[in-house]
PDB file of C-alpha atoms in Angstrom:
ATOM      1  CA  MET K   8     117.499 102.567  81.837  1.00  0.00           C
ATOM      2  CA  GLY K   9     115.129 101.471  84.550  1.00  0.00           C
ATOM      3  CA  GLY K  10     113.311  98.179  84.799  1.00  0.00           C
ATOM      4  CA  VAL K  11     111.679  96.259  87.594  1.00  0.00           C
ATOM      5  CA  GLN K  12     114.230  94.990  90.074  1.00  0.00           C
ATOM      6  CA  SER K  13     113.644  91.944  92.262  1.00  0.00           C
ATOM      7  CA  VAL K  14     114.140  92.404  95.992  1.00  0.00           C
ATOM      8  CA  THR K  15     114.276  89.933  98.874  1.00  0.00           C
ATOM      9  CA  ASP K  16     113.692  89.899 102.621  1.00  0.00           C
ATOM     10  CA  GLN K  17     117.459  90.408 102.971  1.00  0.00           C
ATOM     11  CA  ASP K  18     117.799  93.552 100.814  1.00  0.00           C
ATOM     12  CA  PHE K  19     114.319  95.082 101.286  1.00  0.00           C
ATOM     13  CA  ALA K  20     115.579  97.603 103.857  1.00  0.00           C
ATOM     14  CA  SER K  21     118.465  98.830 101.713  1.00  0.00           C
ATOM     15  CA  GLU K  22     116.639  98.770  98.354  1.00  0.00           C
ATOM     16  CA  VAL K  23     113.219 100.063  99.471  1.00  0.00           C
ATOM     17  CA  LEU K  24     113.225 101.578 102.937  1.00  0.00           C
ATOM     18  CA  ALA K  25     116.522 103.449 102.491  1.00  0.00           C
ATOM     19  CA  ALA K  26     115.837 104.498  98.888  1.00  0.00           C
ATOM     20  CA  GLU K  27     115.657 108.132  97.949  1.00  0.00           C
ATOM     21  CA  GLY K  28     112.292 109.028  96.497  1.00  0.00           C
ATOM     22  CA  PRO K  29     109.184 106.880  96.136  1.00  0.00           C
ATOM     23  CA  VAL K  30     109.423 103.119  95.600  1.00  0.00           C
ATOM     24  CA  LEU K  31     106.545 101.011  94.261  1.00  0.00           C
ATOM     25  CA  VAL K  32     106.743  97.442  95.572  1.00  0.00           C
ATOM     26  CA  LYS K  33     104.792  94.721  93.785  1.00  0.00           C
ATOM     27  CA  PHE K  34     104.149  91.844  96.176  1.00  0.00           C
ATOM     28  CA  THR K  35     103.785  88.937  93.780  1.00  0.00           C
ATOM     29  CA  ALA K  36     103.830  85.156  93.383  1.00  0.00           C
ATOM     30  CA  ASP K  37     104.560  82.801  90.473  1.00  0.00           C
ATOM     31  CA  TRP K  38     101.111  81.182  90.806  1.00  0.00           C
ATOM     32  CA  CYS K  39      99.261  84.505  90.450  1.00  0.00           C
ATOM     33  CA  PRO K  40      97.758  85.222  86.960  1.00  0.00           C
ATOM     34  CA  PRO K  41      96.916  88.904  87.721  1.00  0.00           C
ATOM     35  CA  CYS K  42     100.534  89.362  88.831  1.00  0.00           C
ATOM     36  CA  ARG K  43     101.712  88.171  85.410  1.00  0.00           C
ATOM     37  CA  MET K  44      99.238  90.526  83.704  1.00  0.00           C
ATOM     38  CA  LEU K  45     100.639  93.445  85.701  1.00  0.00           C
ATOM     39  CA  ALA K  46     104.305  92.665  84.931  1.00  0.00           C
ATOM     40  CA  PRO K  47     104.474  94.337  81.470  1.00  0.00           C
ATOM     41  CA  VAL K  48     102.603  97.398  82.786  1.00  0.00           C
ATOM     42  CA  LEU K  49     105.145  97.856  85.572  1.00  0.00           C
ATOM     43  CA  ALA K  50     108.057  97.187  83.215  1.00  0.00           C
ATOM     44  CA  GLU K  51     106.853 100.026  80.955  1.00  0.00           C
ATOM     45  CA  MET K  52     106.323 102.331  83.910  1.00  0.00           C
ATOM     46  CA  ALA K  53     109.773 101.568  85.306  1.00  0.00           C
ATOM     47  CA  VAL K  54     111.345 102.828  82.091  1.00  0.00           C
ATOM     48  CA  GLU K  55     109.024 105.828  81.694  1.00  0.00           C
ATOM     49  CA  GLN K  56     109.300 106.907  85.343  1.00  0.00           C
ATOM     50  CA  ALA K  57     113.039 106.211  85.756  1.00  0.00           C
ATOM     51  CA  GLY K  58     114.478 108.811  88.096  1.00  0.00           C
ATOM     52  CA  LYS K  59     111.048 109.628  89.562  1.00  0.00           C
ATOM     53  CA  LEU K  60     109.783 106.232  90.729  1.00  0.00           C
ATOM     54  CA  LYS K  61     111.708 103.066  91.528  1.00  0.00           C
ATOM     55  CA  ILE K  62     109.717  99.874  90.925  1.00  0.00           C
ATOM     56  CA  VAL K  63     110.632  96.587  92.561  1.00  0.00           C
ATOM     57  CA  SER K  64     109.056  93.151  92.820  1.00  0.00           C
ATOM     58  CA  LEU K  65     109.034  90.848  95.846  1.00  0.00           C
ATOM     59  CA  ASP K  66     108.074  87.155  95.515  1.00  0.00           C
ATOM     60  CA  VAL K  67     106.083  86.427  98.674  1.00  0.00           C
ATOM     61  CA  ASP K  68     106.597  82.659  98.471  1.00  0.00           C
ATOM     62  CA  VAL K  69     110.368  83.124  98.722  1.00  0.00           C
ATOM     63  CA  ASN K  70     110.277  86.191 101.001  1.00  0.00           C
ATOM     64  CA  PRO K  71     107.592  85.628 103.658  1.00  0.00           C
ATOM     65  CA  GLU K  72     109.099  87.962 106.291  1.00  0.00           C
ATOM     66  CA  THR K  73     108.504  91.184 104.366  1.00  0.00           C
ATOM     67  CA  GLN K  74     105.034  90.029 103.316  1.00  0.00           C
ATOM     68  CA  ALA K  75     104.121  89.323 106.942  1.00  0.00           C
ATOM     69  CA  ALA K  76     105.675  92.562 108.222  1.00  0.00           C
ATOM     70  CA  TYR K  77     103.349  94.618 106.014  1.00  0.00           C
ATOM     71  CA  GLY K  78     100.265  92.415 106.365  1.00  0.00           C
ATOM     72  CA  VAL K  79     100.064  91.613 102.663  1.00  0.00           C
ATOM     73  CA  LEU K  80      97.393  88.951 102.101  1.00  0.00           C
ATOM     74  CA  SER K  81      96.413  89.259  98.426  1.00  0.00           C
ATOM     75  CA  MET K  82      98.478  89.127  95.255  1.00  0.00           C
ATOM     76  CA  PRO K  83      99.273  91.366  93.610  1.00  0.00           C
ATOM     77  CA  THR K  84      99.488  94.075  96.247  1.00  0.00           C
ATOM     78  CA  LEU K  85     101.188  97.286  95.195  1.00  0.00           C
ATOM     79  CA  MET K  86     102.606  99.338  98.025  1.00  0.00           C
ATOM     80  CA  VAL K  87     104.289 102.719  97.690  1.00  0.00           C
ATOM     81  CA  PHE K  88     107.053 103.537 100.171  1.00  0.00           C
ATOM     82  CA  LYS K  89     108.758 106.855 100.705  1.00  0.00           C
ATOM     83  CA  ASP K  90     111.345 107.680 103.366  1.00  0.00           C
ATOM     84  CA  GLY K  91     110.969 104.159 104.753  1.00  0.00           C
ATOM     85  CA  GLU K  92     107.216 104.442 105.311  1.00  0.00           C
ATOM     86  CA  PRO K  93     104.347 102.783 103.406  1.00  0.00           C
ATOM     87  CA  LEU K  94     102.187 105.596 102.000  1.00  0.00           C
ATOM     88  CA  ARG K  95      99.633 103.744  99.909  1.00  0.00           C
ATOM     89  CA  SER K  96      98.527 100.177  99.290  1.00  0.00           C
ATOM     90  CA  MET K  97      96.530  98.947  96.282  1.00  0.00           C
ATOM     91  CA  VAL K  98      95.311  95.381  95.797  1.00  0.00           C
ATOM     92  CA  GLY K  99      94.814  93.789  92.388  1.00  0.00           C
ATOM     93  CA  ALA K 100      95.966  94.325  88.833  1.00  0.00           C
ATOM     94  CA  ARG K 101      94.999  97.549  87.110  1.00  0.00           C
ATOM     95  CA  ALA K 102      95.517  99.321  83.817  1.00  0.00           C
ATOM     96  CA  LYS K 103      98.511 101.591  83.474  1.00  0.00           C
ATOM     97  CA  ALA K 104      96.402 104.764  83.132  1.00  0.00           C
ATOM     98  CA  ARG K 105      94.505 103.999  86.340  1.00  0.00           C
ATOM     99  CA  LEU K 106      97.704 103.152  88.200  1.00  0.00           C
ATOM    100  CA  MET K 107      99.356 106.395  87.075  1.00  0.00           C
ATOM    101  CA  ARG K 108      96.315 108.364  88.296  1.00  0.00           C
ATOM    102  CA  GLU K 109      96.501 106.621  91.654  1.00  0.00           C
ATOM    103  CA  LEU K 110     100.201 107.469  91.955  1.00  0.00           C
ATOM    104  CA  ASP K 111     100.027 110.983  90.547  1.00  0.00           C
ATOM    105  CA  ASP K 112     100.035 112.812  93.884  1.00  0.00           C
ATOM    106  CA  LEU K 113     103.062 110.818  95.095  1.00  0.00           C
ATOM    107  CA  LEU K 114     105.308 111.517  92.114  1.00  0.00           C
TER     108      LEU K 114
END
């Protein structure tokens, strides 16, 4: 079970803001090499953290409203939301171990 789900400007509120528990949003773009490097890391985490952490991906080129609403300027930006509020923002690709450490207090 699990996996990284794609979200859009249209379903961001229902899939992220209204979700129960923490949601990690990867703001990404097709033209972004670090975003592609991060994809398998997040796919693994989505399976391992299923039930504890929901992980979704938002393509900023197709969904500019959500990107603008949260002031996301660099790809990839990882933002953790809980109860409809952004709790943490991290810019750039990172190793799985480092990312898990950075999320530890939120899980």
